[in-house]
Every structure is written in structure tokens, then in C-alpha cells.
Short mmCIF file of C-alpha atoms in Angstrom, two decimals:
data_model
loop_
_atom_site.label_atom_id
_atom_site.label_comp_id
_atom_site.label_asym_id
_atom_site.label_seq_id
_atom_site.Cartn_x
_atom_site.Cartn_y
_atom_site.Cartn_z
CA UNK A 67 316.30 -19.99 288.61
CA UNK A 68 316.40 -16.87 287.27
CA UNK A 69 318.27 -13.99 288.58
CA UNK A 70 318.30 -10.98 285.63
CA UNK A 71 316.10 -8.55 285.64
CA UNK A 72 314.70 -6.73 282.55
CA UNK A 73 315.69 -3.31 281.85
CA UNK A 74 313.60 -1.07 281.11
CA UNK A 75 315.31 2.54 280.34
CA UNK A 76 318.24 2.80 278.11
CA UNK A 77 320.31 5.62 280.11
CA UNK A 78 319.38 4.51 283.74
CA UNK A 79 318.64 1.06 284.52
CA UNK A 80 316.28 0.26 287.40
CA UNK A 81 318.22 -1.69 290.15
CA UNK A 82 318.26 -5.34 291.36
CA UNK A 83 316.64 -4.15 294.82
CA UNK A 84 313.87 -1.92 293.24
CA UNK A 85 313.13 -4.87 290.60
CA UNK A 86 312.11 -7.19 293.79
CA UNK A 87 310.50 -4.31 295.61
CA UNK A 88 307.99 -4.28 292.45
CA UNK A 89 307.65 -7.72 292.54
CA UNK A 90 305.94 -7.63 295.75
CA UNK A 91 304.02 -5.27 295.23
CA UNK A 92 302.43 -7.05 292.40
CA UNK A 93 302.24 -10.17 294.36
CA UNK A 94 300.43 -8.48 296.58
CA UNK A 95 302.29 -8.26 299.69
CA UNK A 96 301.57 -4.87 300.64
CA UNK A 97 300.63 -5.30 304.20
CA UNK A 98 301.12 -7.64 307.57
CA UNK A 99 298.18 -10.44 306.76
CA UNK A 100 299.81 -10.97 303.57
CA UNK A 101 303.52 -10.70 304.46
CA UNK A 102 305.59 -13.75 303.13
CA UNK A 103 308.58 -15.99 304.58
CA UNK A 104 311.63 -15.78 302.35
CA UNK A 105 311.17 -19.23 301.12
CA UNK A 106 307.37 -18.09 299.70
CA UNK A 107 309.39 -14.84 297.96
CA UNK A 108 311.44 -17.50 296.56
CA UNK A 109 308.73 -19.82 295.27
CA UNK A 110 307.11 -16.62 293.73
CA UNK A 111 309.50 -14.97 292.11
CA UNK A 112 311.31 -17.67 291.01
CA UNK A 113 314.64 -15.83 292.39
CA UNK A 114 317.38 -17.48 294.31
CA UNK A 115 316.64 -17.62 298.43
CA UNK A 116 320.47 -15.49 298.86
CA UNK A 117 319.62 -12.95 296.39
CA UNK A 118 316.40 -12.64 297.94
CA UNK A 119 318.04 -12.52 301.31
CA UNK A 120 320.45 -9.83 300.05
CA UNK A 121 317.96 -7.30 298.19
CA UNK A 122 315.43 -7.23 300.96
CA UNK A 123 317.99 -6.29 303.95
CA UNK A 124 318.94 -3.59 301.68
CA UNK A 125 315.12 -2.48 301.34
CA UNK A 126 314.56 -2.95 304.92
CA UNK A 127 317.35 -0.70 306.17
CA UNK A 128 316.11 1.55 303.36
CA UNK A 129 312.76 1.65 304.81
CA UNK A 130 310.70 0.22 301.86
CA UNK A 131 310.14 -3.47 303.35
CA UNK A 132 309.09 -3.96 306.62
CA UNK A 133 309.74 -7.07 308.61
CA UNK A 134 306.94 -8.58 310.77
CA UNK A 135 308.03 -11.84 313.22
CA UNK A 136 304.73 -14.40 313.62
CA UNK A 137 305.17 -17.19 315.40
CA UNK A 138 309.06 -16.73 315.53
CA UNK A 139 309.22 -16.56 311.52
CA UNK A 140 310.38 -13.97 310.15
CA UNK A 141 308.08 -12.30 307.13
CA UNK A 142 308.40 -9.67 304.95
CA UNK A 143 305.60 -6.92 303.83
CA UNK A 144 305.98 -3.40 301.71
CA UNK A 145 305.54 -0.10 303.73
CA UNK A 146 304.03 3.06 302.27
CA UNK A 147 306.97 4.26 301.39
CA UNK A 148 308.20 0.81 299.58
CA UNK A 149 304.74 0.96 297.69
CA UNK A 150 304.32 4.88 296.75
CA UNK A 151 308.02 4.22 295.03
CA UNK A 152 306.70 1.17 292.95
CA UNK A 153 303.68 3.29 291.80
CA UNK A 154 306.12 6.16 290.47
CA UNK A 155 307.72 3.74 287.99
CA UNK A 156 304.10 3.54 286.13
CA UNK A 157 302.51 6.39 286.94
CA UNK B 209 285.10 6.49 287.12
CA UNK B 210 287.51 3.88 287.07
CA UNK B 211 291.41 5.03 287.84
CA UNK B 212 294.24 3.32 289.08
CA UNK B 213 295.38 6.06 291.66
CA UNK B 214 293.11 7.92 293.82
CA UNK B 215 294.04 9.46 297.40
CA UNK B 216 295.41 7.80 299.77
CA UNK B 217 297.29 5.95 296.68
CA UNK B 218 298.43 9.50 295.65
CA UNK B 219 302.11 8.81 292.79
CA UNK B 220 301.71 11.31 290.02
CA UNK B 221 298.33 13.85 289.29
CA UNK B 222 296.33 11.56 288.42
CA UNK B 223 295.11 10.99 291.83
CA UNK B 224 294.77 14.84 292.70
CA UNK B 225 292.91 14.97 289.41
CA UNK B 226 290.30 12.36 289.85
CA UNK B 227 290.05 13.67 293.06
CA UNK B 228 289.41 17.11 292.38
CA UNK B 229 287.00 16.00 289.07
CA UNK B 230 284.77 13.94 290.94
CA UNK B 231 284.07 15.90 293.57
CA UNK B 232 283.29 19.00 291.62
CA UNK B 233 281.03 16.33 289.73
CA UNK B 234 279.26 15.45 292.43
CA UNK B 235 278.52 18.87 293.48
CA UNK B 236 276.91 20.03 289.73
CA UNK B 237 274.40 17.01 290.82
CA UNK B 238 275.66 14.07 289.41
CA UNK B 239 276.06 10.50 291.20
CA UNK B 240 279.94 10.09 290.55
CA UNK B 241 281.12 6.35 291.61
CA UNK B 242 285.18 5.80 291.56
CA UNK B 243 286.39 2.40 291.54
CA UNK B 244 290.13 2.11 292.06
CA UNK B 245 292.20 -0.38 294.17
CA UNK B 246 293.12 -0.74 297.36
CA UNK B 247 295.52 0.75 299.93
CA UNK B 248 297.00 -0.43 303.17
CA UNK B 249 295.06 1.70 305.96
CA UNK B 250 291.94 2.82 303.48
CA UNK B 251 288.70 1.52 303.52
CA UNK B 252 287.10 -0.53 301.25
CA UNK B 253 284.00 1.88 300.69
CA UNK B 254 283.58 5.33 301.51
CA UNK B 255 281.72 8.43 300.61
CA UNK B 256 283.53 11.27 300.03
CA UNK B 257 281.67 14.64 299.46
CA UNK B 258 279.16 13.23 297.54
CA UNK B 259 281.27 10.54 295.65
CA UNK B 260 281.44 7.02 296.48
CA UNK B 261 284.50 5.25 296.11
CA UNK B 262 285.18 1.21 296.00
CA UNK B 263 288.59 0.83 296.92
CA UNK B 264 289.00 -3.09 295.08
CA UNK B 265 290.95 -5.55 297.07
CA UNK B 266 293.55 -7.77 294.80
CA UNK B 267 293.33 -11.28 295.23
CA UNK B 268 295.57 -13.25 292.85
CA UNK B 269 299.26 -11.08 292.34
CA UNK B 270 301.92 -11.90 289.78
CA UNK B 271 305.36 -10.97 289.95
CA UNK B 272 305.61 -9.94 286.59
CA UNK B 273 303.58 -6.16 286.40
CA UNK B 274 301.55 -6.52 283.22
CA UNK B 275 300.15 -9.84 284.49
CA UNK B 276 299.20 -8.09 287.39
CA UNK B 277 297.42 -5.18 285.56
CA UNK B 278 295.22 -7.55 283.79
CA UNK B 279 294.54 -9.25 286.90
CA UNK B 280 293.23 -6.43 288.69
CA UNK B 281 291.68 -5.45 285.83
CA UNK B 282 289.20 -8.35 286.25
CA UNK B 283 288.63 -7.72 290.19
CA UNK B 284 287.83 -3.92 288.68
CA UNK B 285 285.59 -5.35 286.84
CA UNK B 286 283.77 -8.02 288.88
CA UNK B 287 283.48 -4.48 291.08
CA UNK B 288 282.02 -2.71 288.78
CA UNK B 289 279.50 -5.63 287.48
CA UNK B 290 278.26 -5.84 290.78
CA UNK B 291 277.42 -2.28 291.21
CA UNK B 292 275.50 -2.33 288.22
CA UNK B 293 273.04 -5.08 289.31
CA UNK B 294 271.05 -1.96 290.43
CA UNK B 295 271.67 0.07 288.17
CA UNK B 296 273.82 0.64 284.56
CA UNK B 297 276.21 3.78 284.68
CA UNK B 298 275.60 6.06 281.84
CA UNK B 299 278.97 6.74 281.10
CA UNK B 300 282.24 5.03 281.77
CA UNK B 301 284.91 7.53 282.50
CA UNK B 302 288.74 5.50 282.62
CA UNK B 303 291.90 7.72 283.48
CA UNK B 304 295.26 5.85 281.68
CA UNK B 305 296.42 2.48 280.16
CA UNK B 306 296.36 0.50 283.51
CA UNK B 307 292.58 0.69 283.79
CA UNK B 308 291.99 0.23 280.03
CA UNK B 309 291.21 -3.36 279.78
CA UNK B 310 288.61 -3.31 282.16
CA UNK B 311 287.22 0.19 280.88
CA UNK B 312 286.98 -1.71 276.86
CA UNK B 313 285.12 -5.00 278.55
CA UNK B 314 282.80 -2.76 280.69
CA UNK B 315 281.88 -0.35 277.36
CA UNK B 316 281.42 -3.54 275.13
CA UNK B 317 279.37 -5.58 277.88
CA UNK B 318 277.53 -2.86 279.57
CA UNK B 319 277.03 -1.05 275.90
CA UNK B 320 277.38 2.56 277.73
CA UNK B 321 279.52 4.96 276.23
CA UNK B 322 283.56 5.20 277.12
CA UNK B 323 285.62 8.45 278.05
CA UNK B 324 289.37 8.02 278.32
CA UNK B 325 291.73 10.63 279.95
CA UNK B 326 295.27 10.12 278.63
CA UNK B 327 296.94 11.80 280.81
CA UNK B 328 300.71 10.72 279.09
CA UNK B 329 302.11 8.56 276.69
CA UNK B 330 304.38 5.82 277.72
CA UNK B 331 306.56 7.09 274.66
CA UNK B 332 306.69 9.93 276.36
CA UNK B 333 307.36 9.13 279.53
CA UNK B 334 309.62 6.20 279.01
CA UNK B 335 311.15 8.59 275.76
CA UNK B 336 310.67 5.89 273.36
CA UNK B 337 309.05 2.41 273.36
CA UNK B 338 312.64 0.58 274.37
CA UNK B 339 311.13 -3.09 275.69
CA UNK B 340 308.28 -5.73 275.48
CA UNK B 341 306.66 -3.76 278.33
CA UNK B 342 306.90 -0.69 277.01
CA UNK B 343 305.21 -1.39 274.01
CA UNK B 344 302.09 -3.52 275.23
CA UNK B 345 301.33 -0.12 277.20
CA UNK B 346 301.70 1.93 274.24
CA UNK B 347 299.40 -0.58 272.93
CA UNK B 348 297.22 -0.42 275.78
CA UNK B 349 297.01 3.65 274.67
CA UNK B 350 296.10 3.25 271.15
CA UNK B 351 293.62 0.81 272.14
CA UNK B 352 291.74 2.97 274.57
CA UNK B 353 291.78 6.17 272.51
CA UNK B 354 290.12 3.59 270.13
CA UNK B 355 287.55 2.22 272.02
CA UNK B 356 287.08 5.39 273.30
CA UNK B 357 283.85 7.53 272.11
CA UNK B 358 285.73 10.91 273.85
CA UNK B 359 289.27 11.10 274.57
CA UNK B 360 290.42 13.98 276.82
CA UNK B 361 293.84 15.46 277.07
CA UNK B 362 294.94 18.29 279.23
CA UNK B 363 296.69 20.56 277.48
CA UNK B 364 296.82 21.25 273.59
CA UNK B 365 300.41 19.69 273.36
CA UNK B 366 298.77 16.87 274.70
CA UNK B 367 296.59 17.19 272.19
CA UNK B 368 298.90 16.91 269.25
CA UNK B 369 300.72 14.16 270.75
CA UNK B 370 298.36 12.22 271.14
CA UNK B 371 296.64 13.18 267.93
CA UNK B 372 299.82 12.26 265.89
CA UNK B 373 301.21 9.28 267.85
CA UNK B 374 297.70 7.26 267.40
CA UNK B 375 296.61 8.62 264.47
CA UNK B 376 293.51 9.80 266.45
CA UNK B 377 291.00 12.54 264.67
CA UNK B 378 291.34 15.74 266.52
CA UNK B 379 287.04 15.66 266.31
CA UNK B 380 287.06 13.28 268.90
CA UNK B 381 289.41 14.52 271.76
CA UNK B 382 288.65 17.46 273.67
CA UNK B 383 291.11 19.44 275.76
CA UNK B 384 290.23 20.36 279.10
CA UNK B 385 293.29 21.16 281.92
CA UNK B 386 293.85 20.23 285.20
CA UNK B 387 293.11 21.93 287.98
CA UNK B 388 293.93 22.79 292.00
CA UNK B 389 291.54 23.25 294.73
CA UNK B 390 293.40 26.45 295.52
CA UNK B 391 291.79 27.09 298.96
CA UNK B 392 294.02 24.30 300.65
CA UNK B 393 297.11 27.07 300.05
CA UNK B 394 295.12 29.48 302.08
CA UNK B 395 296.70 28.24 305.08
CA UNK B 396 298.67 30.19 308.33
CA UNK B 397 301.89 28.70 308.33
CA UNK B 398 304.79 30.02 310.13
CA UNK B 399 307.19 30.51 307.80
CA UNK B 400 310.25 30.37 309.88
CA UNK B 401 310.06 27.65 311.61
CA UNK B 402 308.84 25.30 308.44
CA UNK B 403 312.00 26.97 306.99
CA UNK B 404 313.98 25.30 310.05
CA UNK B 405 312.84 22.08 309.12
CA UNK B 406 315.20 22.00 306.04
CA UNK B 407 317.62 24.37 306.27
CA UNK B 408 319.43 26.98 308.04
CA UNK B 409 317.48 30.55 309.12
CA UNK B 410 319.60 32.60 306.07
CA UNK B 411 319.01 29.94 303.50
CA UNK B 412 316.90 30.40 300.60
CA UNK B 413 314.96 27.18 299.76
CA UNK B 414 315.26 25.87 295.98
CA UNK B 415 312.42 23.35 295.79
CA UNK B 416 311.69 20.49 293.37
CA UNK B 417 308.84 18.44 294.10
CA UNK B 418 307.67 15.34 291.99
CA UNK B 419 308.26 11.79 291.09
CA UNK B 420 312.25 11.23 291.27
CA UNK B 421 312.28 9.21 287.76
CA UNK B 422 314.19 10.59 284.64
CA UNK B 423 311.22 11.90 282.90
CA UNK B 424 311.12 14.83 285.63
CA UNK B 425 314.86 16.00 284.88
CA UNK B 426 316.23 16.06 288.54
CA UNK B 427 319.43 15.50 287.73
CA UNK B 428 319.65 18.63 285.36
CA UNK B 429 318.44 20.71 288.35
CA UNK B 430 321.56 18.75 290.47
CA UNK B 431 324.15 19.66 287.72
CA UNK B 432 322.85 23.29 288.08
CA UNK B 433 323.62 23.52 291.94
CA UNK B 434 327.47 24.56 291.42
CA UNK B 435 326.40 27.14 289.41
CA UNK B 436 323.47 28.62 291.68
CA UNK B 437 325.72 28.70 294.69
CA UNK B 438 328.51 30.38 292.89
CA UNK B 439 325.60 33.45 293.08
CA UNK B 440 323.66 32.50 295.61
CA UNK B 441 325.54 30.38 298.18
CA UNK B 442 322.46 30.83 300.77
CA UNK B 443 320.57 28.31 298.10
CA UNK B 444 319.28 25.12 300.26
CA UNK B 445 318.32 22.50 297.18
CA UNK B 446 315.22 20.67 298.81
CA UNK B 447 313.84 17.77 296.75
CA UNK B 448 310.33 16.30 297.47
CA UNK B 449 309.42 12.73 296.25
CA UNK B 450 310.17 9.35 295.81
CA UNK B 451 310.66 7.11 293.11
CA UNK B 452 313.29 4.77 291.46
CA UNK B 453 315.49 7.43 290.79
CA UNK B 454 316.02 8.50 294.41
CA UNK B 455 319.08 6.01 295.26
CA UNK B 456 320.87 7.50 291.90
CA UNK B 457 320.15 11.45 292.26
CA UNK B 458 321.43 10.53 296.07
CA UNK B 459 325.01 9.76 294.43
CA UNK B 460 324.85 12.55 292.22
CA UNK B 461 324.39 14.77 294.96
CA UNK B 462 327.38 12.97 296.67
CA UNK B 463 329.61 13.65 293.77
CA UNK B 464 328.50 16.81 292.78
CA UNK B 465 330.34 18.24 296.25
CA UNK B 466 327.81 19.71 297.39
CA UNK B 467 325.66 17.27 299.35
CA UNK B 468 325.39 19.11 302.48
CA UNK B 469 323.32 21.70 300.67
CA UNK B 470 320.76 19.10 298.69
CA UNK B 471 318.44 17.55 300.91
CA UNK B 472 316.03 14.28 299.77
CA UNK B 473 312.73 14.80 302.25
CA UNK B 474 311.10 11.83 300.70
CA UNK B 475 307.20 11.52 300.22
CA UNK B 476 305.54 14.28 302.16
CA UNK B 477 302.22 14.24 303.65
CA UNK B 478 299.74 16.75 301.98
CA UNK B 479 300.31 19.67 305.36
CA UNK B 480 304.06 19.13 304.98
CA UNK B 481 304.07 19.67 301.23
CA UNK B 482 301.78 22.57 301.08
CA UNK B 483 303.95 23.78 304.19
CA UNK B 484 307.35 23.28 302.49
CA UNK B 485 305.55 24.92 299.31
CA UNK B 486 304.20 27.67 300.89
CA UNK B 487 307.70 28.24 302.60
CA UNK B 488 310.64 27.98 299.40
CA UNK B 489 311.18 30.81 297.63
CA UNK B 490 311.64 29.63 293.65
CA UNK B 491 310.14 26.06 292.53
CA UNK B 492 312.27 24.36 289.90
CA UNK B 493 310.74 22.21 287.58
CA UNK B 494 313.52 20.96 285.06
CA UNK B 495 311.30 17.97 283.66
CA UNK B 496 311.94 16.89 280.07
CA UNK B 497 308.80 15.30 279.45
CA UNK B 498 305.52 17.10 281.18
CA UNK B 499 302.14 16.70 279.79
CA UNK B 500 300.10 19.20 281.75
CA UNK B 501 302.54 19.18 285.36
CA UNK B 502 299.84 20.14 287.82
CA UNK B 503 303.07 21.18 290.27
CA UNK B 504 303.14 24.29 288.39
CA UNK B 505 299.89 25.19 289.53
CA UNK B 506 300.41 23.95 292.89
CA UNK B 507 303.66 26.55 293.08
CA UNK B 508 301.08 29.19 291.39
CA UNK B 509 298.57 28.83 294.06
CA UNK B 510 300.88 28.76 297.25
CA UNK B 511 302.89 32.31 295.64
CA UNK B 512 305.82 30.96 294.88
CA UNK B 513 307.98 31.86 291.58
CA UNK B 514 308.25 29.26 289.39
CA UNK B 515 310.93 28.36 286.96
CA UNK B 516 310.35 25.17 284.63
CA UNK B 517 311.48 23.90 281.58
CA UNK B 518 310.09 25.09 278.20
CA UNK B 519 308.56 22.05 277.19
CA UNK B 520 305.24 21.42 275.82
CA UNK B 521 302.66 20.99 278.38
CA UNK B 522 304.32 23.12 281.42
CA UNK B 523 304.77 26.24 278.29
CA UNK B 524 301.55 26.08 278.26
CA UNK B 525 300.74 27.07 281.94
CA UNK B 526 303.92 29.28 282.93
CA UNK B 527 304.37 32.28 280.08
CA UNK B 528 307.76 33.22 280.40
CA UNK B 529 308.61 36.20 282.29
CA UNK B 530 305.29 36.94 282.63
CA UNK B 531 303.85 34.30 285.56
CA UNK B 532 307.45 32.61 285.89
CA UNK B 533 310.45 31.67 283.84
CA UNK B 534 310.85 29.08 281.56
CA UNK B 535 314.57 27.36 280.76
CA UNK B 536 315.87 24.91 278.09
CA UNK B 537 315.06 21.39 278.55
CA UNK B 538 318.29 19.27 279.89
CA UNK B 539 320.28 22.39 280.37
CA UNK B 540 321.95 22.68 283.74
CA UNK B 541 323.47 26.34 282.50
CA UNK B 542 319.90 28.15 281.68
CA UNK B 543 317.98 26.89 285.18
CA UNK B 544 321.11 27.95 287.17
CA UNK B 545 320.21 31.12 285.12
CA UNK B 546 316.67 30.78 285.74
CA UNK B 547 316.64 30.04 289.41
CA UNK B 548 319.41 33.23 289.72
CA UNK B 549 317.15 35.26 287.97
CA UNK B 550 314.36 34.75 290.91
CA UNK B 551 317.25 34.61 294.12
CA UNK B 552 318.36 37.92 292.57
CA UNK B 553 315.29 40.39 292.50
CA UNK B 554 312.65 39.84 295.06
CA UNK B 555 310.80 42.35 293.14
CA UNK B 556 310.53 40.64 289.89
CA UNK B 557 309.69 37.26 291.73
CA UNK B 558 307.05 38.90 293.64
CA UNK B 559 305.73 40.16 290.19
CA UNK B 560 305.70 37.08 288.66
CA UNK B 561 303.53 35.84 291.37
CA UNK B 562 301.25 37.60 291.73
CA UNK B 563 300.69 37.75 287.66
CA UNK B 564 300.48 33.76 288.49
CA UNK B 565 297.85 33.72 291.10
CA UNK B 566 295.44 35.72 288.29
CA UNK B 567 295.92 33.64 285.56
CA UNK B 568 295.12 30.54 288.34
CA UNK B 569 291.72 31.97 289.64
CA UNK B 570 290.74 32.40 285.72
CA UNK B 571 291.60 29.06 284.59
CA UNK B 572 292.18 26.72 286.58
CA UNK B 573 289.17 25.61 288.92
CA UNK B 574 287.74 22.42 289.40
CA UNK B 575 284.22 23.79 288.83
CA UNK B 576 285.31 24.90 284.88
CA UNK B 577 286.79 21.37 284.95
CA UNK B 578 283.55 19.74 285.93
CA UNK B 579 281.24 22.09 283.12
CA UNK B 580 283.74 21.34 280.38
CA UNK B 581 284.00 17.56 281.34
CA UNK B 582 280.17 17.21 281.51
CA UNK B 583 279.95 19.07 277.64
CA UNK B 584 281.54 15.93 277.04
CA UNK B 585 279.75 13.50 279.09
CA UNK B 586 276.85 15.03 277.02
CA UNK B 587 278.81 14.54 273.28
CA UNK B 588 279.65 10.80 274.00
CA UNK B 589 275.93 9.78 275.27
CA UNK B 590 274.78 10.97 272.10
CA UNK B 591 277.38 9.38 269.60
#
């Protein structure tokens, strides 16, 4: 599995956390009906279950991921805030 | 029209611009359709003074980001095919790269004439083509200003960026600026107590407020604080926005000593912003790559003194020392001098208001917008 992101400025390089946060975003999971379990990030991104595990507590203390408990399992879902900060990197 | 970004999926201008655009469209009398994706809380369709808008659910995602452009690319234009079951659009209007694909197979398919808005360069923005991704969008650009029977730019630097980078004939683009809806700033606020909100009664707010990525030059206007305070320690440094950037200009902050005097609000909701603008007293906009910055305006309209960097696009709205001050690009030393400039003589700033607000009412209003973007409409229908 792969765990290196690309880079895509010379002087500042985007970090590990933001790198997933866009990958859900383009995945789709943007709100609750189409949060995803850790182990379907995994399967999706191709990116290791702990580094997974690691990056999104970070994004969910920041406020970008939100966490949403169905049927006692835990799964995970961008906010507005978590989105609006993908978009800037394109925009 | 087909963008990417269209309220409530407000990032950059583009969203305020297509926004603005279509609505002053729709109220010369034409039938203005946006399709652009979807947003958590928004509905799917929805008529907004006069405009209808097709917000387009994604079903297939892909973690890697061009994939996903080209896939919702095709559910743009499955949207857009079934719309014109009843009836063909006469022109299709496409604002930037990430709509481009679906804008080319729409013009070729439906044979109707394509407008494309560039409203930046991912050379610019990105300053240089540096990776894979970054040059697949730049192709995405040429290929659109190709396709394209009308390209329009905002401002003439625009203009001869664009002109040079794709080799494109100045004949066919056609330079018409952004605009503000500048009634929005007409707005009772009490100043005081928005002041509270981010800093102490005495303070005098410095604000920046944009995307937090490099291409807006944060961290010049960070490296500048010392320098402001040592003249002007009732500065309160108040940065609006999010982006990528955020977690970085954070620790520069830190290390700069002087974090309890730079605040990070985050992404604002439109009151709070035109609240907050309303309520600073100098904007700061130290970007080093800005091909119209529609923030300007947005400082113009709610009276506040404006100090930016002299680069291309934002030289083109601010004349220095006449309707604000322009500084050197990536130069911590001349916006300290800039912003001390303003904190020093509340008579000058007021002048340079006011000076702002009349060059605003005669240029930049979404109804000029509209006329000069149908005079195009007009020239690409009859290519």
C-alpha cells in the first residue's frame, strides 16, 4: 500500500492530513448518507488502516471531518469547513 | 452556464462572480440556466431571481482529483443533455479548467457556440507548472481558450497573460471585470461591538481576507506584523479564510512572537464578513499572484482603505495613492510601510476612500457586466 503523497508546490508542501482530507472529498464523502468506516477509507484510498486512523483524528479535532456512529460503527464524513478548505487548493 | 463553484459552494470569486453575472443576466431578459455541483444542505434545483440552477449530485468519486474532475464532468453533462431535450441553449458559457471537458463535449455535440471565462492560470497560481497535475490543468486551459469561440478575462493583465501563455489572438478575448453588488455594504452595523468580536475596544483591526494558500502572500503580511506594531502597537492582525495554508501561517504566527495579536477567524458567513469588513480600518492584500482580486472591491465598497500589492490585476483596480496604496510584491518592509501609512493619518485614509467608492459606482456594476458580456454572447453566435 501506498503511503506518499504527491507534492504539489515546491516551497510549501501540502500535508499528509490535508492530502486525505482531499481524498474524501473526491470520493465523495461529503455528508452523513455517504460517510465511510475506516476499513472502506482504506479500501479506497489504498492507504494503510493506522495512517488512516492517525490523519483523520487529527482532522476531526481540527474540525474538518466529522464522525457519525450508525449502528455502533463508527464513520467518517467531511464538514463545511473540511470541504470549503479542499476547494481552496483548486480554486 | 456551467461553473464549478456557485453559492453555497462559495472558495475563491468565481462563485460571487457567476453569481452576480447571472443574475444581472436574467434581469436584461435572458433565461440564464447554471449547472454546477452539489453541496451538503443545498438543493438540487432552485430558482434564484430569475436563474435556475441544477446543483449535480456526484455519483462515482475517485481519490485521485483529476479522475474526479472528469467524472463529474460527465454527470455535468448527462445534466445538461437532459435539459436540452426541450430545448438547445444558444450559448454555452464555462467559467475555468474544471468545467472544461464537459463545456468542449457539450459545444461539439450540441454544435452551439462556447464562451470560456479564465479567470487564472494554473501557472499562475501554482507559479509554474511543477507536477503531472499541474500540467494536465494547464492543458485543460489551452484547450478551452481553444475550443472556445470567446474567451473572457477580467482585467487587461489577464489579458496579456493569457494572450502570451496560449498563444491566443488578442481578436478573440474580450476583457470585461468583475464586479460587487455594492448594496449588500449598505448595511447598519454597530461598529463597536463587531470590533469586540476580534479584538480589544483601542485596537485597530488590520484585515486580510481570502484563500490562505501561497498565491495570496499571507505570510508576507505575517513577516510585516513586527514592524507595524513597532508604530502602531494598537494593530489587531485579523485573517479571514481557510485553505491549506492555514495550519502553516498558524506556526508562523507562533514564531513570529506575536501570536496574541494575529487572530485566524476561519471561513466567515457572508453577515460576518461584510460585518468584520465594514468594521477594520486598512485591508491588506499582499497576494503575489492576483488576476482581477474582487476583495479589493469588496474593501472599496464597505469604505475601507485598502493597501495591496502592485501586481498586475489588483494595479489595475487600486491606483496608488489615489483610491489606496499599493506595495512591492513579497516585501514584508513596504506593506508594514503601507499599512503605517493608513494607521497614521485618518485623513488621508478617509480620502482614499472615498476616491474608492467613485471609481466603484463607475465601473464596477453587475449591470455593465451583464451589457458587456451579452456584446459577446452576440459576437460568438455569429462566428
Amino acid at each position: 500500500m501506498n503511503t506518499d503523497f504527491p507534492k504539489r508546490y515546491s516551497s510549501f508542501s501540502l500535508s499528509d492530513d490535508f492530502q486525505l482530507l482531499c481524498m474524501l472529498s473526491n470520493i465523495g464523502v461529503i455528508t452523513p448518507a455517504k460517510s465511510l468506516t475506516i476499513e472502506e477509507l482504506s479500501e479506497r484510498t489504498r492507504l494503510e488502516i493506522s495512517v488512516i486512523q492517525k490523519l483523520l483524528s487529527k482532522l476531526v479535532q481540527e474540525g474538518y471531518v466529522e464522525v457519525s456512529t450508525i449502528e455502533f460503527t463508527e464513520k467518517y464524513y467531511l464538514t463545511l469547513n473540511g470541504i470549503r478548505k479542499v476547494l481552496s487548493t483548486y480554486s | 452556464m456551467l461553473t464549478w463553484e456557485f453559492p453555497p459552494r462559495i472558495v475563491g470569486g468565481i462563485a460571487r462572480h457567476c453569481f452576480g453575472l447571472t443574475r444581472a443576466l436574467a434581469k436584461a431578459g435572458h433565461e440564464v440556466s447554471v449547472v454546477t455541483l452539489e453541496f451538503p444542505g443545498a438543493l438540487e434545483y432552485e430558482e434564484m431571481d430569475g436563474v435556475k440552477l441544477f446543483r449535480v449530485p456526484i455519483a462515482l468519486g475517485h481519490p485521485n482529483f483529476l479522475t474526479w474532475v472528469l467524472l463529474f464532468n460527465h454527470f455535468i453533462e448527462k445534466q445538461v443533455a437532459e435539459l436540452c431535450r426541450e430545448e438547445k441553449p444558444d450559448i454555452i458559457h464555462a467559467h475555468d479548467w474544471v468545467v472544461s471537458p464537459s463545456a468542449i463535449s457539450l459545444k461539439l455535440s450540441l454544435n452551439v457556440p462556447l464562451v470560456f471565462t479564465i479567470h487564472s492560470t494554473e501557472m499562475g497560481r501554482a507559479q509554474g507548472l511543477r507536477n503531472p497535475d499541474s500540467f494536465t490543468i494547464n492543458g485543460f486551459e489551452w484547450w478551452a481558450t481553444y475550443e472556445a469561440c470567446k474567451v473572457i478575462v477580467t482585467t487587461e493583465a489577464m489579458k496579456r497573460e493569457v494572450g502570451g501563455h496560449f498563444e491566443l489572438s488578442t481578436k478573440k478575448m474580450a476583457t470585461i471585470p468583475n464586479a460587487i453588488d455594492q448594496k449588500k455594504f449598505d448595511i447598519v452595523i454597530d461598529r463597536k461591538s463587531i470590533k469586540q468580536r476580534y479584538a480589544t475596544p483601542h485596537e485597530k483591526i488590520v484585515l486580510f481576507v481570502g484563500r490562505l494558500t501561497p498565491q495570496k502572500g499571507v505570510e508576507y503580511l505575517i513577516h510585516a506584523v513586527p514592524q507595524i506594531l513597532r508604530h502602531h502597537p494598537e494593530a489587531k492582525f485579523v485573517i479571514v479564510g481557510e485553505g491549506w495554508l492555514r495550519s502553516n501561517l498558524e506556526q508562523l504566527a507562533r514564531n513570529s512572537g506575536h501570536s496574541e495579536k494575529i487572530f485566524f477567524t476561519g471561513f466567515l458567513s457572508e453577515r460576518d464578513l461584510l460585518e468584520i469588513m465594514s468594521s477594520a480600518d486598512v485591508l491588506v492584500l499582499p497576494s503575489i499572484y492576483e488576476p482581477f482580486g474582487i476583495v479589493a472591491l469588496e474593501g472599496l465598497a464597505a469604505g475601507i482603505p485598502v493597501v495591496a500589492s502592485r501586481i498586475d490585476g489588483l494595479a489595475e483596480v487600486i491606483n496608488h495613492n489615489k483610491n489606496g496604496i499599493l506595495v512591492y510584491p513579497r516585501n514584508p518592509e513596504s506593506i508594514a510601510w503601507g499599512v503605517n501609512q493608513i494607521l497614521s493619518d485618518s485623513n488621508y485614509a478617509r480620502l482614499l476612500c472615498t476616491n474608492g467608492q467613485k471609481k466603484l459606482r463607475k465601473t464596477y456594476n453587475w449591470d455593465a457586466v451583464a451589457e458587456k458580456t451579452e456584446r459577446v454572447y452576440e459576437d460568438a453566435v455569429k462566428l
